[in-house]
CSV table of C-alpha atoms (C1' of nucleotides) in Angstrom, one decimal:
chain,number,residue,atom,x,y,z
T,1,MET,CA,96.4,-87.0,128.8
T,2,PRO,CA,97.9,-85.6,125.7
T,3,LEU,CA,101.6,-86.0,124.8
T,4,THR,CA,103.6,-83.4,126.6
T,5,GLU,CA,106.5,-83.7,124.2
T,6,LEU,CA,104.3,-82.6,121.4
T,7,GLU,CA,102.5,-79.8,123.1
T,8,PRO,CA,104.3,-77.1,121.0
T,9,VAL,CA,102.6,-78.6,118.0
T,10,GLN,CA,99.1,-77.5,117.1
T,11,SER,CA,96.8,-80.4,117.1
T,12,TRP,CA,93.1,-81.3,116.6
T,13,ARG,CA,90.8,-83.7,118.3
T,14,VAL,CA,88.9,-85.7,115.7
T,15,THR,CA,86.4,-88.5,116.0
T,16,ALA,CA,86.0,-91.3,113.5
T,17,PRO,CA,82.9,-93.5,113.5
T,18,LYS,CA,83.2,-97.3,113.1
T,19,GLY,CA,84.5,-98.1,109.6
T,20,ARG,CA,85.6,-94.6,108.7
T,21,GLY,CA,88.9,-94.3,106.8
T,22,ILE,CA,91.6,-92.1,108.4
T,23,TYR,CA,93.8,-92.1,105.3
T,24,ASP,CA,94.1,-94.2,102.2
T,25,GLU,CA,96.9,-96.1,100.6
T,26,GLY,CA,98.7,-94.0,98.0
T,27,GLN,CA,97.8,-90.6,99.5
T,28,PRO,CA,100.6,-88.2,100.4
T,29,PRO,CA,100.9,-88.0,104.2
T,30,GLU,CA,99.3,-84.9,105.7
T,31,ALA,CA,99.1,-85.8,109.3
T,32,PHE,CA,100.0,-88.3,112.0
T,33,TYR,CA,97.8,-89.4,114.8
T,34,ARG,CA,97.5,-90.6,118.3
T,35,VAL,CA,94.7,-92.9,119.5
T,36,GLU,CA,92.8,-91.5,122.4
T,37,SER,CA,90.1,-94.2,122.5
T,38,GLY,CA,88.9,-96.9,120.2
T,39,CYS,CA,91.0,-98.8,117.6
T,40,VAL,CA,92.5,-98.3,114.2
T,41,ARG,CA,93.5,-100.9,111.7
T,42,LEU,CA,96.4,-100.4,109.3
T,43,GLN,CA,95.7,-102.5,106.1
T,44,VAL,CA,96.6,-103.2,102.6
T,45,ILE,CA,94.2,-104.6,100.0
T,46,GLY,CA,96.0,-106.9,97.5
T,47,ALA,CA,95.4,-107.1,93.8
T,48,ASP,CA,93.3,-110.2,94.4
T,49,GLY,CA,91.1,-108.5,96.9
T,50,ARG,CA,92.8,-110.2,99.7
T,51,ARG,CA,93.2,-107.9,102.7
T,52,GLN,CA,96.2,-108.0,105.1
T,53,ILE,CA,95.9,-106.1,108.3
T,54,LEU,CA,99.4,-104.9,109.3
T,55,ALA,CA,98.6,-103.6,112.8
T,56,PHE,CA,96.0,-102.5,115.2
T,57,PHE,CA,96.5,-99.3,117.1
T,58,LEU,CA,95.1,-98.9,120.6
T,59,LEU,CA,95.0,-96.2,123.3
T,60,GLY,CA,98.2,-94.2,123.2
T,61,ASP,CA,99.6,-95.5,120.0
T,62,VAL,CA,101.0,-93.0,117.5
T,63,PHE,CA,100.6,-93.9,113.9
T,64,GLY,CA,100.9,-92.5,110.4
T,65,LEU,CA,104.4,-91.3,110.9
T,66,ASP,CA,105.5,-92.1,107.3
T,67,CYS,CA,108.5,-90.4,105.8
T,68,GLY,CA,107.8,-91.5,102.2
T,69,ASP,CA,105.9,-89.7,99.4
T,70,CYS,CA,102.8,-91.7,99.8
T,71,ARG,CA,101.0,-93.9,102.4
T,72,GLN,CA,102.0,-97.6,102.1
T,73,ALA,CA,98.8,-98.7,103.8
T,74,ALA,CA,95.4,-97.4,104.6
T,75,ALA,CA,94.2,-96.7,108.2
T,76,GLU,CA,90.6,-97.2,109.3
T,77,ALA,CA,88.7,-97.1,112.5
T,78,THR,CA,87.4,-100.5,113.5
T,79,VAL,CA,85.1,-99.0,116.1
T,80,LYS,CA,84.2,-95.4,117.1
T,81,THR,CA,87.5,-93.9,117.7
T,82,ASP,CA,88.9,-90.6,119.1
T,83,LEU,CA,92.2,-89.3,117.7
T,84,THR,CA,94.5,-86.4,118.1
T,85,ARG,CA,95.7,-85.2,114.7
T,86,TYR,CA,99.1,-83.6,114.2
T,87,PRO,CA,100.2,-82.0,110.9
T,88,ILE,CA,103.0,-84.0,109.3
T,89,ALA,CA,105.0,-80.8,108.7
T,90,ALA,CA,105.7,-80.8,112.4
T,91,VAL,CA,108.0,-83.8,112.0
T,92,GLU,CA,110.5,-81.9,109.9
T,93,ARG,CA,110.3,-79.0,112.1
T,94,LEU,CA,110.8,-80.9,115.4
T,95,LEU,CA,113.6,-83.2,114.2
T,96,GLY,CA,116.8,-81.4,114.8
T,97,SER,CA,115.3,-78.5,116.8
T,98,ASN,CA,113.4,-80.0,119.7
T,99,PRO,CA,115.2,-82.9,121.4
T,100,ALA,CA,112.4,-84.1,123.6
T,101,ALA,CA,109.9,-84.1,120.7
T,102,ALA,CA,112.4,-85.6,118.2
T,103,THR,CA,113.1,-88.4,120.7
T,104,ARG,CA,109.4,-89.0,121.1
T,105,LEU,CA,108.9,-89.3,117.4
T,106,MET,CA,111.8,-91.6,117.0
T,107,THR,CA,110.4,-93.7,119.8
T,108,ALA,CA,107.0,-93.9,118.1
T,109,ALA,CA,108.8,-95.1,114.9
T,110,CYS,CA,110.6,-97.7,116.9
T,111,ASP,CA,107.4,-98.9,118.6
T,112,MET,CA,106.0,-99.4,115.1
T,113,VAL,CA,109.0,-101.5,114.2
T,114,HIS,CA,108.5,-103.6,117.3
T,115,ALA,CA,104.8,-104.0,116.6
T,116,LEU,CA,105.4,-105.2,113.1
T,117,SER,CA,108.3,-107.4,114.2
T,118,ALA,CA,106.1,-109.0,116.8
T,119,HIS,CA,103.4,-109.5,114.2
T,120,LEU,CA,105.8,-111.2,111.8
T,121,VAL,CA,107.0,-113.5,114.6
T,122,GLY,CA,103.4,-114.3,115.5
T,123,MET,CA,102.6,-115.1,111.9
T,124,GLY,CA,105.6,-117.4,111.8
T,125,HIS,CA,103.8,-119.6,114.4
T,126,ALA,CA,102.7,-122.3,112.2
T,127,SER,CA,99.4,-123.3,113.6
T,128,ALA,CA,96.2,-121.4,113.7
T,129,GLU,CA,95.8,-122.1,117.4
T,130,GLU,CA,99.1,-120.6,118.3
T,131,ARG,CA,98.4,-117.6,116.2
T,132,ALA,CA,95.0,-117.0,117.8
T,133,MET,CA,96.4,-117.5,121.3
T,134,TRP,CA,99.3,-115.2,120.5
T,135,PHE,CA,96.8,-112.5,119.4
T,136,PHE,CA,94.8,-112.7,122.6
T,137,GLU,CA,97.9,-112.7,124.7
T,138,TRP,CA,99.0,-109.5,122.9
T,139,LEU,CA,95.6,-107.8,123.2
T,140,SER,CA,95.3,-108.8,126.9
T,141,GLY,CA,98.7,-107.3,127.6
T,142,ARG,CA,97.8,-104.2,125.7
T,143,GLN,CA,94.6,-103.8,127.6
T,144,GLY,CA,96.2,-104.5,130.9
T,145,ALA,CA,93.5,-107.0,131.6
T,146,ALA,CA,94.1,-109.4,134.5
T,147,ARG,CA,94.0,-113.0,133.5
T,148,GLY,CA,90.6,-114.4,134.1
T,149,ALA,CA,89.0,-111.0,133.3
T,150,PRO,CA,87.0,-110.9,130.1
T,151,LEU,CA,88.7,-109.3,127.1
T,152,ASP,CA,86.7,-106.9,124.9
T,153,LEU,CA,87.7,-107.1,121.3
T,154,PRO,CA,87.5,-103.8,119.6
T,155,MET,CA,87.3,-105.4,116.2
T,156,ASN,CA,85.3,-108.1,114.4
T,157,ARG,CA,86.3,-111.7,113.5
T,158,ARG,CA,87.1,-110.7,109.9
T,159,ASP,CA,89.6,-108.1,111.2
T,160,VAL,CA,91.2,-110.6,113.5
T,161,ALA,CA,91.4,-113.2,110.7
T,162,ASP,CA,92.9,-110.8,108.2
T,163,PHE,CA,95.4,-109.7,110.9
T,164,LEU,CA,96.5,-113.3,111.5
T,165,GLY,CA,96.4,-114.3,107.9
T,166,LEU,CA,93.7,-116.9,108.4
T,167,ALA,CA,90.4,-117.5,106.7
T,168,GLN,CA,87.6,-116.3,108.9
T,169,GLU,CA,86.1,-119.8,109.0
T,170,THR,CA,89.4,-121.2,110.2
T,171,LEU,CA,89.6,-118.6,112.9
T,172,SER,CA,86.1,-119.4,114.0
T,173,ARG,CA,86.8,-123.2,114.1
T,174,THR,CA,90.0,-122.5,116.0
T,175,LEU,CA,88.3,-120.5,118.7
T,176,THR,CA,85.8,-123.3,119.1
T,177,ARG,CA,88.6,-125.8,119.5
T,178,LEU,CA,90.4,-123.6,122.0
T,179,GLU,CA,87.3,-123.3,124.0
T,180,GLU,CA,86.8,-127.1,124.0
T,181,ARG,CA,90.3,-127.4,125.4
T,182,ASN,CA,89.4,-124.8,127.9
T,183,LEU,CA,92.2,-122.5,126.9
T,184,ILE,CA,89.8,-119.6,126.3
T,185,GLY,CA,86.2,-118.9,126.9
T,186,VAL,CA,84.1,-117.3,124.1
T,187,LEU,CA,81.6,-115.2,126.0
T,188,GLY,CA,80.4,-113.5,122.8
T,189,PRO,CA,81.6,-112.5,119.4
T,190,ARG,CA,83.6,-109.7,121.0
T,191,ARG,CA,84.2,-111.0,124.4
T,192,ILE,CA,86.9,-113.6,125.2
T,193,VAL,CA,88.5,-114.9,128.4
T,194,LEU,CA,92.0,-116.4,128.6
T,195,ARG,CA,91.5,-119.3,131.0
T,196,PRO,CA,94.7,-120.7,132.5
T,197,PRO,CA,98.1,-119.0,133.1
T,198,ALA,CA,99.3,-118.9,129.6
T,199,ARG,CA,102.0,-121.1,128.3
T,200,ILE,CA,102.4,-119.5,124.9
T,201,ALA,CA,105.7,-117.5,124.9
T,202,ALA,CA,105.2,-113.8,124.1
S,1,MET,CA,130.3,-93.8,99.6
S,2,PRO,CA,129.6,-93.3,103.3
S,3,LEU,CA,126.6,-91.4,104.6
S,4,THR,CA,127.3,-87.7,104.4
S,5,GLU,CA,124.6,-86.8,107.0
S,6,LEU,CA,126.4,-89.0,109.6
S,7,GLU,CA,129.9,-87.8,108.9
S,8,PRO,CA,130.1,-85.8,112.2
S,9,VAL,CA,129.7,-89.1,114.0
S,10,GLN,CA,132.7,-91.3,114.6
S,11,SER,CA,132.4,-94.6,113.0
S,12,TRP,CA,134.3,-97.8,112.3
S,13,ARG,CA,134.5,-100.2,109.4
S,14,VAL,CA,134.0,-103.8,110.5
S,15,THR,CA,133.9,-107.0,108.6
S,16,ALA,CA,131.8,-110.0,109.5
S,17,PRO,CA,132.5,-113.4,108.0
S,18,LYS,CA,129.6,-115.6,106.9
S,19,GLY,CA,127.5,-116.6,109.9
S,20,ARG,CA,128.9,-114.2,112.3
S,21,GLY,CA,126.5,-112.5,114.8
S,22,ILE,CA,126.4,-108.7,114.8
S,23,TYR,CA,124.3,-108.5,117.9
S,24,ASP,CA,122.1,-110.8,119.9
S,25,GLU,CA,118.5,-110.7,120.9
S,26,GLY,CA,118.2,-109.3,124.5
S,27,GLN,CA,121.4,-107.4,124.4
S,28,PRO,CA,121.3,-103.7,125.2
S,29,PRO,CA,121.9,-101.8,121.9
S,30,GLU,CA,125.4,-100.4,121.6
S,31,ALA,CA,125.6,-99.4,118.0
S,32,PHE,CA,123.7,-99.2,114.7
S,33,TYR,CA,125.1,-100.2,111.3
S,34,ARG,CA,125.1,-99.6,107.6
S,35,VAL,CA,125.7,-102.4,105.1
S,36,GLU,CA,128.6,-101.6,102.8
S,37,SER,CA,128.6,-105.1,101.1
S,38,GLY,CA,127.2,-108.5,101.7
S,39,CYS,CA,123.9,-109.2,103.6
S,40,VAL,CA,122.6,-109.3,107.1
S,41,ARG,CA,119.6,-111.2,108.4
S,42,LEU,CA,117.5,-110.0,111.3
S,43,GLN,CA,116.0,-113.0,113.1
S,44,VAL,CA,114.2,-114.3,116.1
S,45,ILE,CA,114.4,-117.9,117.4
S,46,GLY,CA,111.2,-119.1,118.9
S,47,ALA,CA,110.8,-121.2,122.1
S,48,ASP,CA,110.2,-124.2,119.9
S,49,GLY,CA,113.4,-123.7,118.0
S,50,ARG,CA,111.5,-122.2,115.0
S,51,ARG,CA,113.4,-119.4,113.4
S,52,GLN,CA,111.7,-116.4,111.8
S,53,ILE,CA,113.8,-114.0,109.7
S,54,LEU,CA,112.3,-110.6,109.9
S,55,ALA,CA,114.4,-108.8,107.3
S,56,PHE,CA,117.4,-109.0,105.0
S,57,PHE,CA,119.6,-106.0,104.9
S,58,LEU,CA,121.6,-105.3,101.7
S,59,LEU,CA,124.0,-102.6,100.4
S,60,GLY,CA,123.1,-99.2,101.9
S,61,ASP,CA,120.6,-100.4,104.5
S,62,VAL,CA,120.8,-98.9,107.9
S,63,PHE,CA,119.8,-101.3,110.7
S,64,GLY,CA,120.0,-101.8,114.5
S,65,LEU,CA,118.4,-98.4,115.2
S,66,ASP,CA,116.4,-99.7,118.2
S,67,CYS,CA,115.2,-97.3,120.8
S,68,GLY,CA,114.3,-99.9,123.4
S,69,ASP,CA,116.3,-101.3,126.3
S,70,CYS,CA,117.3,-104.4,124.5
S,71,ARG,CA,117.4,-105.9,121.1
S,72,GLN,CA,114.2,-107.5,119.9
S,73,ALA,CA,116.0,-109.6,117.4
S,74,ALA,CA,119.4,-110.9,116.5
S,75,ALA,CA,121.4,-109.8,113.5
S,76,GLU,CA,123.8,-112.1,111.7
S,77,ALA,CA,125.8,-111.9,108.4
S,78,THR,CA,124.5,-114.4,105.8
S,79,VAL,CA,127.7,-114.0,103.8
S,80,LYS,CA,131.0,-112.1,104.3
S,81,THR,CA,129.8,-108.6,105.0
S,82,ASP,CA,131.3,-105.2,105.4
S,83,LEU,CA,129.6,-102.8,107.8
S,84,THR,CA,130.0,-99.3,109.1
S,85,ARG,CA,129.4,-99.2,112.8
S,86,TYR,CA,128.0,-96.1,114.6
S,87,PRO,CA,127.7,-95.8,118.4
S,88,ILE,CA,124.1,-95.7,119.4
S,89,ALA,CA,124.7,-92.8,121.7
S,90,ALA,CA,125.0,-90.7,118.5
S,91,VAL,CA,121.3,-91.1,118.0
S,92,GLU,CA,120.3,-89.2,121.2
S,93,ARG,CA,122.9,-86.6,120.4
S,94,LEU,CA,121.9,-86.0,116.8
S,95,LEU,CA,118.1,-86.0,117.3
S,96,GLY,CA,117.3,-82.5,118.3
S,97,SER,CA,120.6,-80.9,117.3
S,98,ASN,CA,121.5,-81.9,113.8
S,99,PRO,CA,118.5,-81.6,111.4
S,100,ALA,CA,120.0,-83.4,108.5
S,101,ALA,CA,121.3,-86.3,110.6
S,102,ALA,CA,118.0,-86.5,112.5
S,103,THR,CA,116.0,-86.6,109.3
S,104,ARG,CA,118.3,-89.3,108.0
S,105,LEU,CA,117.8,-91.4,111.1
S,106,MET,CA,114.1,-91.0,110.9
S,107,THR,CA,114.2,-92.0,107.3
S,108,ALA,CA,116.1,-95.1,108.2
S,109,ALA,CA,113.5,-96.0,110.8
S,110,CYS,CA,110.7,-95.4,108.3
S,111,ASP,CA,112.5,-97.6,105.7
S,112,MET,CA,112.5,-100.3,108.3
S,113,VAL,CA,108.8,-99.9,108.8
S,114,HIS,CA,108.3,-100.2,105.0
S,115,ALA,CA,110.4,-103.2,104.8
S,116,LEU,CA,108.5,-105.0,107.6
S,117,SER,CA,105.2,-103.9,106.1
S,118,ALA,CA,106.1,-105.2,102.7
S,119,HIS,CA,107.2,-108.5,104.3
S,120,LEU,CA,104.0,-108.8,106.2
S,121,VAL,CA,102.0,-108.2,103.0
S,122,GLY,CA,104.2,-110.8,101.2
S,123,MET,CA,103.5,-113.3,103.9
S,124,GLY,CA,99.8,-112.6,103.4
S,125,HIS,CA,100.1,-114.1,100.0
S,126,ALA,CA,98.5,-117.5,100.5
S,127,SER,CA,100.5,-119.8,98.3
S,128,ALA,CA,104.1,-120.7,98.5
S,129,GLU,CA,104.6,-119.9,94.8
S,130,GLU,CA,103.4,-116.4,95.3
S,131,ARG,CA,105.6,-115.9,98.3
S,132,ALA,CA,108.7,-117.2,96.4
S,133,MET,CA,108.0,-115.0,93.4
S,134,TRP,CA,107.4,-112.0,95.6
S,135,PHE,CA,110.8,-112.6,97.3
S,136,PHE,CA,112.7,-112.8,94.0
S,137,GLU,CA,110.9,-109.8,92.6
S,138,TRP,CA,111.9,-107.9,95.8
S,139,LEU,CA,115.5,-109.0,95.6
S,140,SER,CA,115.7,-108.3,91.9
S,141,GLY,CA,114.5,-104.8,92.5
S,142,ARG,CA,117.0,-104.3,95.3
S,143,GLN,CA,119.9,-105.5,93.2
S,144,GLY,CA,118.8,-103.4,90.3
S,145,ALA,CA,119.1,-106.5,88.1
S,146,ALA,CA,117.6,-106.4,84.7
S,147,ARG,CA,115.0,-109.0,84.0
S,148,GLY,CA,116.6,-111.9,82.3
S,149,ALA,CA,119.8,-111.3,84.1
S,150,PRO,CA,120.7,-113.9,86.7
S,151,LEU,CA,120.2,-113.0,90.3
S,152,ASP,CA,122.8,-113.9,92.9
S,153,LEU,CA,121.2,-114.9,96.2
S,154,PRO,CA,123.3,-113.7,99.2
S,155,MET,CA,121.7,-116.3,101.5
S,156,ASN,CA,121.0,-120.0,101.5
S,157,ARG,CA,117.7,-121.8,101.0
S,158,ARG,CA,117.1,-122.2,104.7
S,159,ASP,CA,117.4,-118.4,105.2
S,160,VAL,CA,114.9,-117.8,102.4
S,161,ALA,CA,112.5,-120.4,103.7
S,162,ASP,CA,112.6,-119.0,107.2
S,163,PHE,CA,112.1,-115.5,105.8
S,164,LEU,CA,109.0,-116.7,103.9
S,165,GLY,CA,107.7,-118.8,106.7
S,166,LEU,CA,107.9,-122.0,104.7
S,167,ALA,CA,109.6,-125.3,105.3
S,168,GLN,CA,112.8,-125.6,103.3
S,169,GLU,CA,111.5,-128.7,101.6
S,170,THR,CA,108.4,-126.8,100.5
S,171,LEU,CA,110.5,-123.9,99.2
S,172,SER,CA,112.7,-126.3,97.2
S,173,ARG,CA,109.6,-128.1,95.7
S,174,THR,CA,108.1,-124.7,94.9
S,175,LEU,CA,111.2,-123.6,93.0
S,176,THR,CA,111.1,-126.8,91.0
S,177,ARG,CA,107.5,-126.2,90.1
S,178,LEU,CA,108.2,-122.6,89.2
S,179,GLU,CA,111.0,-123.7,87.0
S,180,GLU,CA,108.8,-126.3,85.3
S,181,ARG,CA,106.3,-123.5,84.5
S,182,ASN,CA,109.2,-121.5,83.2
S,183,LEU,CA,108.5,-118.6,85.6
S,184,ILE,CA,112.1,-118.8,86.9
S,185,GLY,CA,115.3,-120.6,86.1
S,186,VAL,CA,117.3,-122.2,88.8
S,187,LEU,CA,120.9,-121.9,87.6
S,188,GLY,CA,122.3,-123.1,90.9
S,189,PRO,CA,121.5,-123.0,94.6
S,190,ARG,CA,122.3,-119.3,94.7
S,191,ARG,CA,121.6,-118.3,91.2
S,192,ILE,CA,118.1,-117.6,89.9
S,193,VAL,CA,116.7,-115.9,86.8
S,194,LEU,CA,113.2,-114.4,86.6
S,195,ARG,CA,112.0,-115.5,83.2
S,196,PRO,CA,109.2,-113.5,81.7
S,197,PRO,CA,107.9,-110.0,82.5
S,198,ALA,CA,106.5,-110.6,85.9
S,199,ARG,CA,102.8,-110.6,86.6
S,200,ILE,CA,103.0,-110.8,90.4
S,201,ALA,CA,102.1,-107.4,91.8
S,202,ALA,CA,104.8,-105.9,93.9
X,1,DC,C1',139.1,-139.4,96.5
X,2,DG,C1',136.3,-139.2,100.6
X,3,DT,C1',133.5,-136.1,103.6
X,4,DG,C1',129.9,-133.2,104.8
X,5,DG,C1',126.8,-129.3,104.4
X,6,DG,C1',123.3,-127.8,101.8
X,7,DT,C1',119.7,-129.1,98.6
X,8,DT,C1',116.4,-131.8,96.3
X,9,DT,C1',113.1,-135.6,96.0
X,10,DG,C1',109.7,-139.1,97.8
X,11,DA,C1',105.7,-140.8,100.5
X,12,DC,C1',102.5,-139.8,103.7
X,13,DT,C1',99.9,-136.9,106.9
X,14,DA,C1',98.0,-132.9,109.0
X,15,DT,C1',96.3,-128.5,108.5
X,16,DA,C1',93.9,-124.9,106.6
X,17,DC,C1',91.1,-123.3,102.5
X,18,DT,C1',86.9,-123.3,99.6
X,19,DC,C1',82.1,-123.5,98.9
X,20,DA,C1',77.9,-123.7,101.1
X,21,DA,C1',74.3,-124.0,104.5
X,22,DC,C1',72.8,-122.7,108.8
X,23,DT,C1',72.4,-119.9,113.2
X,24,DA,C1',72.4,-115.9,116.3
X,25,DC,C1',72.1,-111.3,117.1
X,26,DG,C1',70.7,-106.4,116.5
X,27,DG,C1',68.2,-103.1,114.4
X,28,DT,C1',64.1,-101.6,111.8
X,29,DG,C1',59.6,-101.0,110.9
X,30,DG,C1',54.8,-102.4,111.0
C,1,DC,C1',55.7,-105.1,121.2
C,2,DC,C1',56.7,-108.3,118.0
C,3,DA,C1',57.9,-109.9,113.4
C,4,DC,C1',61.2,-109.4,110.0
C,5,DC,C1',65.5,-108.8,107.8
C,6,DG,C1',70.4,-108.3,107.2
C,7,DT,C1',74.9,-108.8,109.0
C,8,DA,C1',78.2,-111.4,111.5
C,9,DG,C1',79.5,-115.6,113.0
C,10,DT,C1',79.4,-120.7,113.2
C,11,DT,C1',79.4,-125.3,111.4
C,12,DG,C1',79.8,-129.0,107.7
C,13,DA,C1',81.9,-131.7,103.8
C,14,DG,C1',85.4,-132.2,100.6
C,15,DT,C1',89.8,-130.7,98.7
C,16,DA,C1',94.2,-128.6,98.1
C,17,DT,C1',98.3,-127.3,100.1
C,18,DA,C1',102.1,-127.3,102.9
C,19,DG,C1',104.4,-129.9,106.8
C,20,DT,C1',107.0,-134.0,108.5
C,21,DC,C1',110.1,-137.8,108.3
C,22,DA,C1',113.3,-139.9,105.6
C,23,DA,C1',116.5,-140.8,102.0
C,24,DA,C1',119.2,-139.6,97.9
C,25,DC,C1',121.9,-136.3,95.7
C,26,DC,C1',125.3,-132.8,94.4
C,27,DC,C1',129.0,-130.0,94.8
C,28,DA,C1',132.8,-127.6,97.3
C,29,DC,C1',136.4,-128.5,100.2
C,30,DG,C1',140.0,-130.8,102.5
DNA sequence: CGTGGGTTTGACTATACTCAACTACGGTGG
DNA sequence: CCACCGTAGTTGAGTATAGTCAAACCCACG
């Protein structure tokens, strides 16, 4: 189901294979996107080669709505992903002329703020275990999965580690420990179950 | 100088003394604000009492532009602060009717996204020293201070520590070490100089 | 001159990082 | 169909870094 508020805007369906870049850091913005399936990571590569993933975008998320002259971060598909692409020029046009669309765009921007805020709070959790649990709770909520149902991760360990600001070895060890404590079950590299009713506050 | 784009909106000047709350987490949004002097911190208190500061707002920053039903974070003045207060209802009204104002609001939302992104990248910096330097670089840039000129911190150590996700003792130790290496000078608790041309990438 | 918040320092501990080897899985090609 | 290889993930050992608890310090304020 496409966005009704943005119907007056011409848009294109595009498909990005796993690992394909949607846009790069430093580029002038040309379009913004909506995720129709799959997953996109928003990332920055530091001078030291360190990668920080700022956000993952899942079904229904709108991203790439930058107002600045150039992209602050790159966007890449973590798995095969379907997107709807809207020209960025539509933003200027809709703001101030189309109330419903303008509100929708503002909502998208606010959602982004909430996502980044939540991420920052999650990163504030001192321990690796808390961070990992927080991530799975978040993903579980996003996927609307019932507790006890397995969770399919649309990204690899490295992505998760870079999202949480952990070394991938630390993340791996942490998952092992969480499984030993029976807080989660690791069914496979990309398949996790949250075991008991969660105690970690959202 | 007030915001010309928002002149059609009625607004009030308010002053918050040091430590005063502007709004609380969980409250329905009633207004958004612009900083005219001083500094505001946006923060979340975790269940364990841990505090994470999401952002500091300085002269000219617009904050509190949430679209949701309730505030995701609390805002408090870190020092005596002057604000311009705009009713939140103006947002709905301006979006879709006043192009200049709508664009200004969208820009404010994007600035917020950039600020949070930058913060997240800064937090990705592994070491406490890098985080601290990154913070001073950022503040220096915001205050337009020339390198070599002392920097006045409009917040205390605890605020900086909670912003950077460090224990205050760690921050204190880190500053001492940075001073020993002559990367900064600690003139006082709220007065810092950045010594040499910086090498830390922004 | 005393008080108290904010800051710094000290000693010790816990946690996560680094480097490195090893394992499991999936895809490719003989 | 099976052997091989490469990538992704896990595990291990040792180290560095930041956290915790506790005490001393300093300055602004009354």
